[in-house]
Coordinates of C-alpha atoms and ligand atoms in Angstrom, one line a residue:
X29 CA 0.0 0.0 0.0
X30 CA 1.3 3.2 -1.0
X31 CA 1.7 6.1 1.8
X32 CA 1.2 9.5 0.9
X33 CA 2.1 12.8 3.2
X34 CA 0.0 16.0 2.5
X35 CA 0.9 19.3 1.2
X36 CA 0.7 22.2 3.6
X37 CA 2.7 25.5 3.8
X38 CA 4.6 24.2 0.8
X39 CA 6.4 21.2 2.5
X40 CA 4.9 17.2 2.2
X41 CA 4.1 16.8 5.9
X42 CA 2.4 14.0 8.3
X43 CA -0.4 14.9 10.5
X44 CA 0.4 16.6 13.7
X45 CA -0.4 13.5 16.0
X46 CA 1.0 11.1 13.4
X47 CA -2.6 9.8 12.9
X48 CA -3.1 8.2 9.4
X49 CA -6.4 6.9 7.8
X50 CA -6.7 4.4 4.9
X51 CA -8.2 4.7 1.4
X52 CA -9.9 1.7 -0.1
X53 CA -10.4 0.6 -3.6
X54 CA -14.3 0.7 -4.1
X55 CA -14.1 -2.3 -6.7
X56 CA -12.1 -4.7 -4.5
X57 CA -12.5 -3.5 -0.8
X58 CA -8.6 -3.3 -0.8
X59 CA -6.5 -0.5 0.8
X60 CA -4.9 1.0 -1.7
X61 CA -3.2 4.5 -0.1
X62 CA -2.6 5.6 3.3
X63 CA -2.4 9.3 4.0
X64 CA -2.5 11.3 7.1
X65 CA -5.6 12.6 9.3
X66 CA -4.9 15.8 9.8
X67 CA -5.7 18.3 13.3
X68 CA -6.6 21.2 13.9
X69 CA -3.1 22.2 14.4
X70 CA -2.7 21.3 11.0
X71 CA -5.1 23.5 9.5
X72 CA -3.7 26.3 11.9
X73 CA -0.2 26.2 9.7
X74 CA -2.3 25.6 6.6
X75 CA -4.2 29.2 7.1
X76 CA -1.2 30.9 9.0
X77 CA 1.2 30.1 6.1
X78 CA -2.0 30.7 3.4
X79 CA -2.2 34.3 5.0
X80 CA 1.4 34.8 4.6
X81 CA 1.7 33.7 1.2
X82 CA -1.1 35.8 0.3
X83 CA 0.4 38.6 2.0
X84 CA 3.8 38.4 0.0
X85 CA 4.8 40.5 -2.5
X86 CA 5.8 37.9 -4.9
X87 CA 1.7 37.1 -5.2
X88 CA 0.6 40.6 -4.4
X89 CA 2.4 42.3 -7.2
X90 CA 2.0 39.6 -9.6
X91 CA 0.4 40.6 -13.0
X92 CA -3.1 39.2 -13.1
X93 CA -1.8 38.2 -16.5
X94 CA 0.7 36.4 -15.1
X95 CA -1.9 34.7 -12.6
X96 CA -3.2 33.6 -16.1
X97 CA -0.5 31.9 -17.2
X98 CA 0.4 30.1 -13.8
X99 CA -3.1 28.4 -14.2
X100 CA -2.4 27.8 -17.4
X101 CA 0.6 26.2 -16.6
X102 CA -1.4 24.0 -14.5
X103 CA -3.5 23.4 -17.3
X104 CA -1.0 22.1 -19.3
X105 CA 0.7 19.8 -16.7
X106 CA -2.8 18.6 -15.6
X107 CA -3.4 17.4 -19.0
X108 CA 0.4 15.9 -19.5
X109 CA -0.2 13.9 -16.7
X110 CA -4.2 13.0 -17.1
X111 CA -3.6 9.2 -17.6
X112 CA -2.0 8.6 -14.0
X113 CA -4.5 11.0 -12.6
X114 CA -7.4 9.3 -14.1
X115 CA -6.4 6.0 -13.2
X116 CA -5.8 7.2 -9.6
X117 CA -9.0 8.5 -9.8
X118 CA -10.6 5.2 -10.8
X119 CA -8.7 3.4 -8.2
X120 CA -9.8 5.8 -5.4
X121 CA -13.2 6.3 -5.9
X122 CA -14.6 3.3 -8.0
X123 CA -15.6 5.4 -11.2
X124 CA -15.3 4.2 -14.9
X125 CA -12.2 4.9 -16.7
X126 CA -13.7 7.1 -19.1
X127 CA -15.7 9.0 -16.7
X128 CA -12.5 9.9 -14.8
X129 CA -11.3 10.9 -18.3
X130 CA -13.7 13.4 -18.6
X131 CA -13.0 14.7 -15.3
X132 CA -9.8 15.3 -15.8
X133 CA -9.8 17.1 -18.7
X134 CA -12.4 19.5 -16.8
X135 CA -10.4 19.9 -13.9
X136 CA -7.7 21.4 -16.8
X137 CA -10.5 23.3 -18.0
X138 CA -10.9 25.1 -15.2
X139 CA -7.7 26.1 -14.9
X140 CA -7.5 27.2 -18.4
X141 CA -11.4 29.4 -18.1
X142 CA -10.4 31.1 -15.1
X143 CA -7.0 31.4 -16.7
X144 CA -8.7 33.9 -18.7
X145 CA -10.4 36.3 -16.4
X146 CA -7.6 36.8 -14.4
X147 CA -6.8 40.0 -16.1
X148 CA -10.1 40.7 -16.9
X149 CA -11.5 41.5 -13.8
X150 CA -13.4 44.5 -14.1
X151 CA -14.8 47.8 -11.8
X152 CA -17.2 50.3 -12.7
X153 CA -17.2 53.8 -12.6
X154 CA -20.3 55.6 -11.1
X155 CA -21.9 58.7 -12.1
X156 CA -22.5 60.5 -8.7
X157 CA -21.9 63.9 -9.4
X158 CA -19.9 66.4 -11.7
X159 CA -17.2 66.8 -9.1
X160 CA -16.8 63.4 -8.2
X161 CA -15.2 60.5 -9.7
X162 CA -16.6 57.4 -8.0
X163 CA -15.5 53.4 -9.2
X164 CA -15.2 50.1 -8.0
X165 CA -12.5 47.5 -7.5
X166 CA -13.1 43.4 -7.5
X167 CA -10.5 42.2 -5.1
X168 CA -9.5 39.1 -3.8
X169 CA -11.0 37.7 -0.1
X170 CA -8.1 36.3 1.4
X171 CA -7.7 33.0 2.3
X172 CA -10.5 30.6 0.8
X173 CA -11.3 27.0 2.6
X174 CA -12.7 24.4 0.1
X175 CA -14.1 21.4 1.9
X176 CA -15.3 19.0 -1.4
X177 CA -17.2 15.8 -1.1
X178 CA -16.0 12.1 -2.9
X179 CA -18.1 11.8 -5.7
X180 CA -16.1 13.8 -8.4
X181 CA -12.7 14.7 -6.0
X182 CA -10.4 16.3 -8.6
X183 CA -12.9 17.9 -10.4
X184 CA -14.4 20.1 -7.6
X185 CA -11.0 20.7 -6.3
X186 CA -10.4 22.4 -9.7
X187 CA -13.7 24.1 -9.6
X188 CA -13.0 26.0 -6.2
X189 CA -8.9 26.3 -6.5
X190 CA -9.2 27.9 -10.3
X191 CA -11.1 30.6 -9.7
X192 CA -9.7 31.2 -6.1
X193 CA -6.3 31.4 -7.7
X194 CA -7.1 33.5 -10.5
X195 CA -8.4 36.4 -8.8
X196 CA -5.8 36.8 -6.0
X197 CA -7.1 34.3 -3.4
X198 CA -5.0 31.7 -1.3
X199 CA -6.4 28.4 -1.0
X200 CA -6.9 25.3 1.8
X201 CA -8.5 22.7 0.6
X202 CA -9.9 19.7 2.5
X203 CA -10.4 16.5 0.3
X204 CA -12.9 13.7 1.1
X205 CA -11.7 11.2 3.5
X206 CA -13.0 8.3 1.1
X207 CA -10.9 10.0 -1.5
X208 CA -8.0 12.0 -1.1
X209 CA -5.5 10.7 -3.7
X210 CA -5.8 13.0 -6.5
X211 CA -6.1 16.2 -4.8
X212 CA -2.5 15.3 -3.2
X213 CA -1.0 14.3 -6.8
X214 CA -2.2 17.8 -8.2
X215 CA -0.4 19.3 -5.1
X216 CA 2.5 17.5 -6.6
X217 CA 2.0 19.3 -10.0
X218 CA 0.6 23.2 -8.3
X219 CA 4.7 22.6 -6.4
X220 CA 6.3 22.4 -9.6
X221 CA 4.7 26.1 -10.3
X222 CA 6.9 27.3 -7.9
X223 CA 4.6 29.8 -6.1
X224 CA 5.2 31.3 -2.7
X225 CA 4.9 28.4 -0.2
X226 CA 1.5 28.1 1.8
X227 CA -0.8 29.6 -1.6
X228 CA -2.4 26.2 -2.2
X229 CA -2.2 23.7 1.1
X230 CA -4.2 20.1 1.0
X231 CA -4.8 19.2 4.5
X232 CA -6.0 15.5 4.3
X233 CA -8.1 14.1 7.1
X234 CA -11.7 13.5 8.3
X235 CA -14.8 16.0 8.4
X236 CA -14.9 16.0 12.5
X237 CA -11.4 17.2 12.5
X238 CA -10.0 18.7 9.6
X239 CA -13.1 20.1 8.0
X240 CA -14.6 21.3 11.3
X241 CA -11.2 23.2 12.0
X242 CA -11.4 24.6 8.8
X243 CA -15.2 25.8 8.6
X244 CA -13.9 27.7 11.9
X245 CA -10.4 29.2 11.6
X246 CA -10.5 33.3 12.3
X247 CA -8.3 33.0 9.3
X248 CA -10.4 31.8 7.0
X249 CA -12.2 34.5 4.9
X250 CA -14.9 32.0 2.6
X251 CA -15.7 28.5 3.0
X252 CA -16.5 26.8 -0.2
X253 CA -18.9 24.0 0.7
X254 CA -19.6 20.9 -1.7
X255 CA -21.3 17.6 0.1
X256 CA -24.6 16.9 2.1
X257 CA -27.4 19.3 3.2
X258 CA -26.5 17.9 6.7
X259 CA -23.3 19.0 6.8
X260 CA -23.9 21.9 4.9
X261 CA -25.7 23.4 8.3
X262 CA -23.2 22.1 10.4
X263 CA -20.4 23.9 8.3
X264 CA -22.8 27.3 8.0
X265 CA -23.2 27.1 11.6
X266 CA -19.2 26.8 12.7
X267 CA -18.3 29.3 9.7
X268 CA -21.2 31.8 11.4
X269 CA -19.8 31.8 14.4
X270 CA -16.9 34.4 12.9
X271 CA -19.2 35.8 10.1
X272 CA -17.2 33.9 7.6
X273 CA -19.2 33.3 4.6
X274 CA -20.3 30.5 3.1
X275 CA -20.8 29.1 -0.7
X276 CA -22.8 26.1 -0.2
X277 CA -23.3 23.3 -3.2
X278 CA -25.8 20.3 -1.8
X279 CA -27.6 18.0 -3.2
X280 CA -30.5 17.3 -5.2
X281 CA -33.1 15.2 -6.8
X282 CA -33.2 16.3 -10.0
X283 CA -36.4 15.8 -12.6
X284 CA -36.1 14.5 -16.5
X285 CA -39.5 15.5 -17.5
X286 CA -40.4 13.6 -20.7
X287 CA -43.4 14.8 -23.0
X288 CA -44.9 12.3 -26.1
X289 CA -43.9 14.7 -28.5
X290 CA -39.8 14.1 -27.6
X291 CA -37.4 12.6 -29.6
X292 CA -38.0 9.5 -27.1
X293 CA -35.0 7.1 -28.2
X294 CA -32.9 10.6 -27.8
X295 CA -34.4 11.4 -24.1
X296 CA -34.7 7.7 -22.9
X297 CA -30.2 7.1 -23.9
X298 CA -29.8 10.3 -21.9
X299 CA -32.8 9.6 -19.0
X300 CA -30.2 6.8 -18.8
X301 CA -26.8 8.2 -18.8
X302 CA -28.0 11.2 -16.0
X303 CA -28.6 8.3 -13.5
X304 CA -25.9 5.9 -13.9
X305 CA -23.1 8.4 -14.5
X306 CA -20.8 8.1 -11.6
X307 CA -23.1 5.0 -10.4
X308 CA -26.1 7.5 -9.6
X309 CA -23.5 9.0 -7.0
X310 CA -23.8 12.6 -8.7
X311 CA -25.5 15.9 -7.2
X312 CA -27.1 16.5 -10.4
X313 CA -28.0 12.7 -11.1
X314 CA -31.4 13.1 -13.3
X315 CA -33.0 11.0 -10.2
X316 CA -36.0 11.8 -11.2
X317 CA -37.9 10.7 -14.3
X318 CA -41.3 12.3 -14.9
X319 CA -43.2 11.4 -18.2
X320 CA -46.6 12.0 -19.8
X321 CA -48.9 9.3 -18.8
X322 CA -49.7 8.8 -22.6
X323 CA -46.0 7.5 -23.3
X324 CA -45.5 6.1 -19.5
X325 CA -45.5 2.6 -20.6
X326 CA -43.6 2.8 -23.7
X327 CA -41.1 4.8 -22.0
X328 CA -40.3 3.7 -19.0
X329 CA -39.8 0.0 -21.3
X330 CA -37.2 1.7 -23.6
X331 CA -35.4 2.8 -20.4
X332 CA -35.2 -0.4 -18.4
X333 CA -34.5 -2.6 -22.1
X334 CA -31.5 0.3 -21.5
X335 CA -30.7 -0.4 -18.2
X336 CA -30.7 -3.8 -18.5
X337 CA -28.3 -4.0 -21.1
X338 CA -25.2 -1.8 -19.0
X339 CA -22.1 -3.4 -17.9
X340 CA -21.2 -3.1 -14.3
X341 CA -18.0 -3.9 -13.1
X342 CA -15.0 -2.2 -11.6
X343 CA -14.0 1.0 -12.9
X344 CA -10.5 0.5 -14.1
X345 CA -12.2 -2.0 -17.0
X346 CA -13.8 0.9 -17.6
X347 CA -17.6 -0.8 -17.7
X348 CA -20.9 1.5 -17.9
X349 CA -21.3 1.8 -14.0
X350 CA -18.5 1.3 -11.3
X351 CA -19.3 0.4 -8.0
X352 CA -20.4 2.4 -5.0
X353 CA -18.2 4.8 -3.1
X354 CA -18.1 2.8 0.3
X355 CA -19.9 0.6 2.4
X356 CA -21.7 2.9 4.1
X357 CA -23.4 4.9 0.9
X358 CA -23.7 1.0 -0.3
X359 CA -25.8 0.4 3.1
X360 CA -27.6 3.9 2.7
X361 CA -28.7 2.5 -1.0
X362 CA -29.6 -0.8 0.2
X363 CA -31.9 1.3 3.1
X364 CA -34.2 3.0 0.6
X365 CA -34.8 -0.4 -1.1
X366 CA -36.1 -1.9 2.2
X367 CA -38.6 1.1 2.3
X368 CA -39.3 0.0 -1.6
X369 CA -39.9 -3.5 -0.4
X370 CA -41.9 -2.7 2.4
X371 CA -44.5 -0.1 0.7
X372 CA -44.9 -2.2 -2.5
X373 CA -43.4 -0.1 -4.8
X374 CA -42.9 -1.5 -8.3
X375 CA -39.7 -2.2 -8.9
X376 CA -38.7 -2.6 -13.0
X377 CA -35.2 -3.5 -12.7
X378 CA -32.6 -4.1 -10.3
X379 CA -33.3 -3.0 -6.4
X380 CA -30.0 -5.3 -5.6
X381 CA -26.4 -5.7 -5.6
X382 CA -25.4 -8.2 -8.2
X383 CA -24.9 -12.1 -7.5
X384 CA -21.8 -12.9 -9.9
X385 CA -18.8 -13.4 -7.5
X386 CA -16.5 -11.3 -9.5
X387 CA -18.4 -8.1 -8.5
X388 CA -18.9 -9.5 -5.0
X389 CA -15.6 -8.5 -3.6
X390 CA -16.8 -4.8 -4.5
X391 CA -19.7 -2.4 -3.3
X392 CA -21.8 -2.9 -6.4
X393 CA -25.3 -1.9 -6.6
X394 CA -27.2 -2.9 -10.5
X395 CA -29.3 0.1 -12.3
X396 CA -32.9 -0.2 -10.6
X397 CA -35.9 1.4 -12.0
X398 CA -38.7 2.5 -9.2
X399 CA -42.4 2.8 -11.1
X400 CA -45.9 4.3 -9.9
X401 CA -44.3 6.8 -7.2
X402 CA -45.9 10.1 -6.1
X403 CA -44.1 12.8 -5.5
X404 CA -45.1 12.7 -1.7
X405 CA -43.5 9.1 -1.4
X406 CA -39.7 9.2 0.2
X407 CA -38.5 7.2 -3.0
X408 CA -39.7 10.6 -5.0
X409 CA -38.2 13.3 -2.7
X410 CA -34.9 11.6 -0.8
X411 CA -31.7 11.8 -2.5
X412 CA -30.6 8.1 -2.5
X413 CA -27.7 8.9 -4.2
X414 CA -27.0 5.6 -6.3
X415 CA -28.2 4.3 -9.8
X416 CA -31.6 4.6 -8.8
X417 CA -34.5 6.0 -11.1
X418 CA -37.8 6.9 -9.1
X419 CA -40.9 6.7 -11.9
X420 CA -43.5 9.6 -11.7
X421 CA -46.3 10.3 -14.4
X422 CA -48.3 13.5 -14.7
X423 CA -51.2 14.6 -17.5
X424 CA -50.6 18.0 -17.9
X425 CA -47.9 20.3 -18.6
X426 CA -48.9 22.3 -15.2
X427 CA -48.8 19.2 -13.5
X428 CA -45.6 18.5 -14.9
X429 CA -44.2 21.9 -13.6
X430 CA -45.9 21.1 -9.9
X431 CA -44.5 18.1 -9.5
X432 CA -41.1 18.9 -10.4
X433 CA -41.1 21.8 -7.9
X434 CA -42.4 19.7 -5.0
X435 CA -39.2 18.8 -3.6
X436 CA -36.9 20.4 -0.6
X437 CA -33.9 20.4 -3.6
X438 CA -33.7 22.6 -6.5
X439 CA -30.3 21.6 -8.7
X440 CA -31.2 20.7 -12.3
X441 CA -34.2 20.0 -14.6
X442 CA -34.1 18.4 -17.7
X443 CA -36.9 18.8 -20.3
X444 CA -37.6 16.6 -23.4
X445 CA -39.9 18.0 -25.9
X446 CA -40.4 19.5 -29.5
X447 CA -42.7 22.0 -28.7
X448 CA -40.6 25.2 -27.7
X449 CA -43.1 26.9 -26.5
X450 CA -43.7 24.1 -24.1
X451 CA -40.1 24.1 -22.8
X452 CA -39.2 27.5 -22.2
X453 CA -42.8 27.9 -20.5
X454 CA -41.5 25.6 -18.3
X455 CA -38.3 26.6 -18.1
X456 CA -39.5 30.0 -16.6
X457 CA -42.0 27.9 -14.0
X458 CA -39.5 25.4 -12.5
X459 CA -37.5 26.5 -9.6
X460 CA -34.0 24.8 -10.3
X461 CA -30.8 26.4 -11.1
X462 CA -29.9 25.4 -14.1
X463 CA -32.7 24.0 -17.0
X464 CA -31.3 22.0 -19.9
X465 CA -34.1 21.8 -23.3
X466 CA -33.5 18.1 -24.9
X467 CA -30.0 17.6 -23.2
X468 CA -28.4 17.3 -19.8
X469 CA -25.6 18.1 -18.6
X470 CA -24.0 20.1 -21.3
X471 CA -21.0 18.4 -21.7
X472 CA -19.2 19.0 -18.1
X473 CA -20.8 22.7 -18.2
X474 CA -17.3 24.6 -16.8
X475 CA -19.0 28.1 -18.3
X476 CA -21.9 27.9 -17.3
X477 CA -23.1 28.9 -13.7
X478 CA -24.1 26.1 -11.4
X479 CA -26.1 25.9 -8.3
X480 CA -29.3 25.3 -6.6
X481 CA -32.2 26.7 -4.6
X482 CA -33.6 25.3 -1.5
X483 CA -31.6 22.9 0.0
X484 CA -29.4 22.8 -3.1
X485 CA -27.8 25.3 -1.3
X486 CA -26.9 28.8 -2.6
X487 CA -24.1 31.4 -4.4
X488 CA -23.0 29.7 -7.7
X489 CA -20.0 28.3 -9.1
X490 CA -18.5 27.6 -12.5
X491 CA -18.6 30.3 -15.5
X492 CA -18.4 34.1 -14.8
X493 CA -20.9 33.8 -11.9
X494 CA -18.0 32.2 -9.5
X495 CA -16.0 35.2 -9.7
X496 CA -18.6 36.8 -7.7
X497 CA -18.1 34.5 -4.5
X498 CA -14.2 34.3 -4.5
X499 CA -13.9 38.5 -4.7
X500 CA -15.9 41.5 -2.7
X501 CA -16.7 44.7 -4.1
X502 CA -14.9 48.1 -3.0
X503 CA -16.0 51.5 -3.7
X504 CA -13.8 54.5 -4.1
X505 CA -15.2 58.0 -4.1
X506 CA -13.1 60.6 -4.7
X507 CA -13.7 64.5 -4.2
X508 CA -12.8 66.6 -7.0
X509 CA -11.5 69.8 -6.3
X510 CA -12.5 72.9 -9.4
X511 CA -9.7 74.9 -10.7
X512 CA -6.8 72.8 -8.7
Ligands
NAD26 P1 -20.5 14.9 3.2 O1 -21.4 16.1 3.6 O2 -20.6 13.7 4.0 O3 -19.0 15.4 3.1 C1 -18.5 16.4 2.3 C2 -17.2 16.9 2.9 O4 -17.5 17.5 4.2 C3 -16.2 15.9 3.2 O5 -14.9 16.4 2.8 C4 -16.3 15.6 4.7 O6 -15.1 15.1 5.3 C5 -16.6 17.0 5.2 N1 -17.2 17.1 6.5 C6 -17.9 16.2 7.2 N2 -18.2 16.6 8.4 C7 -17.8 17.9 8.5 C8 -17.9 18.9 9.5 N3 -18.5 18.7 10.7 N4 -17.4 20.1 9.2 C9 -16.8 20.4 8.0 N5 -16.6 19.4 7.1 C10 -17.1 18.2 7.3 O7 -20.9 14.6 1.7 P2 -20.4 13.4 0.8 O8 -21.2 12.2 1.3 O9 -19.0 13.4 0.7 O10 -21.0 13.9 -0.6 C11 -22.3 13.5 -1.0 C12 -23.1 14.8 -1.0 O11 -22.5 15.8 -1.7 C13 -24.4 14.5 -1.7 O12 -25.5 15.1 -0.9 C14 -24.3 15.3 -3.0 O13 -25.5 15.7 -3.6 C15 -23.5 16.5 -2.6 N6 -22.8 17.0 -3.7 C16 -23.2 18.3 -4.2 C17 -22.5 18.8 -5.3 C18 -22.9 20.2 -5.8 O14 -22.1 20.8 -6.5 N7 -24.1 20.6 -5.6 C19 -21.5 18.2 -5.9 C20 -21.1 16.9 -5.4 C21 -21.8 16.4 -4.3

């Protein structure tokens, strides 16, 4: 088993009380990398030497062009060394090859967007008054935390550490404990940048210790929050307590809301592929699938003949679905099919982990289709947060907009139809936000702002919107004197 240290205040360090903590291969239940837990104490150097590196002249009076071409830098070296990371990625959190392809090469894509702004990071001037010149200035926070969740670890490392960087911030970042491996070999790439020691830190460890410490360090300035709605309170509550603020990305339970008139083979390959990317284990997984009674039969058929016919296996064979993260979201999985059992609900395909013995040394969990559900059931409002498709059917167009509001979440929406005047009438009605019109996902979406309401959470990342939460606004008003 390979041992890895973590990166903080520029040096590869073990945790302050020599604590370690294992990380397992989904697919095979095997360790595969120990790293260390990391203290409070830990995150204390972390922010100490982040302040001071932020402080220093060498980043202070860096160009902002030159901000640009370090991320570009890291672009370039993420995408030089995207096979090791990808396969890393694979090993450490279960995901199929490809899929840790494609998140790879948007982790560089961050780097390379907000690349872009850096220099572009504009004021305004007011009009307040002939003798009066009045403007704004978009400056950098300080020292941003980013506490990220398991399900896509590099690439929502990237999201939160590109535009952080590009607009003058320095960065702590606190990786899952079920997946810390890629966030340390970036670390190993962001030191061959050769920036002033303590700008980027990783602080490996678990949520109680590390993340806690980190949500309420004085020295923090904005906590970047990606994972459950749970500890999404917990971590407003700690970062509250010294009026830090917070950017908070949760979950969701996302509707594909299918009308007869779609392109139905079209919608019912991507109904598909926005439930078992990532095994279901996504935030905007397409969870759930609502479709016009007319076409509920028909449909729901082409999309179990599709599920039926995926591969599962483990991700570095690169099948359609991977396993599960860990036995514990495995067990959370295999909870919400015990409530299934219990109320009767119909269950199309799958609702079990699979019987050949190759998969059973991993936490797999096949493609399950949940029919007949009402948006009051548990099955229609929870996120389960595996490859599980909960099945509701409305008559009407309103209907359709009703049910897909009725939930505590407010992510994504996906809407299949031909009629335009049907989609965007829906796309103004449903409280989600982002809205995709006969496609999902956009292709790994790194322009385009992303974030929920309700207990989605709130502030936005990705695109231009992100810059917003890594900068604050300063105003300048200056007297003119006449005749000086
Ligand atoms: P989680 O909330 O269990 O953990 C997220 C992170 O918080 C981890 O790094 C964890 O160690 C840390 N943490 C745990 N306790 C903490 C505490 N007391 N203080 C500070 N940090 C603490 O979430 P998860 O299970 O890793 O991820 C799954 C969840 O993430 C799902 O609900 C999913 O929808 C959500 N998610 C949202 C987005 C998004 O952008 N909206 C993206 C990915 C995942």
């Amino acid at each position: 088993m390979q041992r890895m240290q973590m990166f903080v205040g520029g040096e590869w360090v073990d945790s302050s009380d020599g604590e370690v903590m294992t990380s397992i291969d989904p697919a095979t239940r095997e360790p595969l990398v120990e790293v260390p837990s990391g203290t409070a104490e830990d995150v204390d150097r972390a922010v100490t030497a982040a302040r001071q590196a932020f402080e220093s002249t060498a980043w202070t009076d860096m160009l902002p062009a030159e901000r640009g071409r370090m991320l570009n830098r890291l672009a370039l070296s993420i995408r030089e060394n995207a096979e090791e990371l990808s396969r890393l990625e694979t090993l450490d959190a279960g995901k199929p090859l490809a899929q840790s392809r494609a998140d790879v090469e948007v982790a560089a894509r961050y780097c390379e967007y907000y690349a872009g702004v850096a220099d572009k990071l504009l004021g305004e001037t007011i009009p307040v008054r002939p003798d009066m010149l009045d403007y704004t200035l978009r400056e950098p926070l300080g020292v941003t935390a980013h506490i990220v969740p398991w399900n896509y670890p590099l690439q929502i490392a990237m999201r939160g550490i590109a535009p952080a960087l590009a607009t003058g911030n320095a960065v702590v970042l606190k990786p899952a404990d079920e997946t810390p491996v890629t966030a340390l070999k970036v670390a190993e790439l962001i030191e061959k940048l050769d920036l002033s020691a303590g700008l980027v830190s990783i602080v490996t460890g678990t949520g109680a210790r590390v993340g806690a410490a980190l949500a309420g360090h004085p020295g923090v300035d904005h906590v970047t929050f990606t994972g459950s709605v749970p500890t999404g309170i917990t971590v407003m509550q700690t970062a509250a307590r010294n009026v830090t603020p917070v950017t908070l990305e949760l979950g969701g339970k996302s509707p594909n809301i299918v009308f007869a008139d779609a392109d139905l083979e079209e919608a019912a390959d991507w109904v598909v592929r926005a439930i078992i990317q990532n095994a279901g284990q996504t935030c905007s997984a397409g969870s759930r699938l609502l479709v016009e009674r007319c076409i509920h039969e028909e449909f729901v058929a082409r999309v179990v003949e599709r599920m039926e016919g995926l591969t599962l296996g483990a991700g570095i064979d690169d099948p359609d679905v991977g396993p599960i993260v860990s036995q514990k979201q495995l067990d959370t999985i295999m909870a919400y099919m015990e409530i299934a059992r219990n109320d009767g609900v119909t269950v199309r395909t799958g609702g079990k982990s699979p019987s050949s013995a190759a998969l059973s040394k991993g936490f797999f969990f096949e493609p399950t289709v949940l029919d007949g559900l009402t948006s009051d059931h548990r099955l229609a409002r929870e996120e389960i947060f595996g490859p599980v498709l909960s099945v509701i059917e409305f008559e009407t167009t309103a209907q359709a907009v009703q049910i897909a509001n009725d939930t505590e979440y407010g992510l994504i929406t996906g809407v299949w139809t031909t009629n335009i005047n049907k989609a965007l009438w829906l796309a103004d009605r449903i409280r989600v936000g982002q809205v995709y019109i006969n496609n999902y996902g956009a292709g790994g979406g790194v322009e385009l702002p992303f974030g929920g309401h309700g207990k989605s959470g709130f502030g936005r990342e990705k695109g231009l919107e992100a810059l917003r939460g890594y900068t604050q606004l300063k105003n300048v008003a200056v007297k003119i004197k006449p005749n000086a």
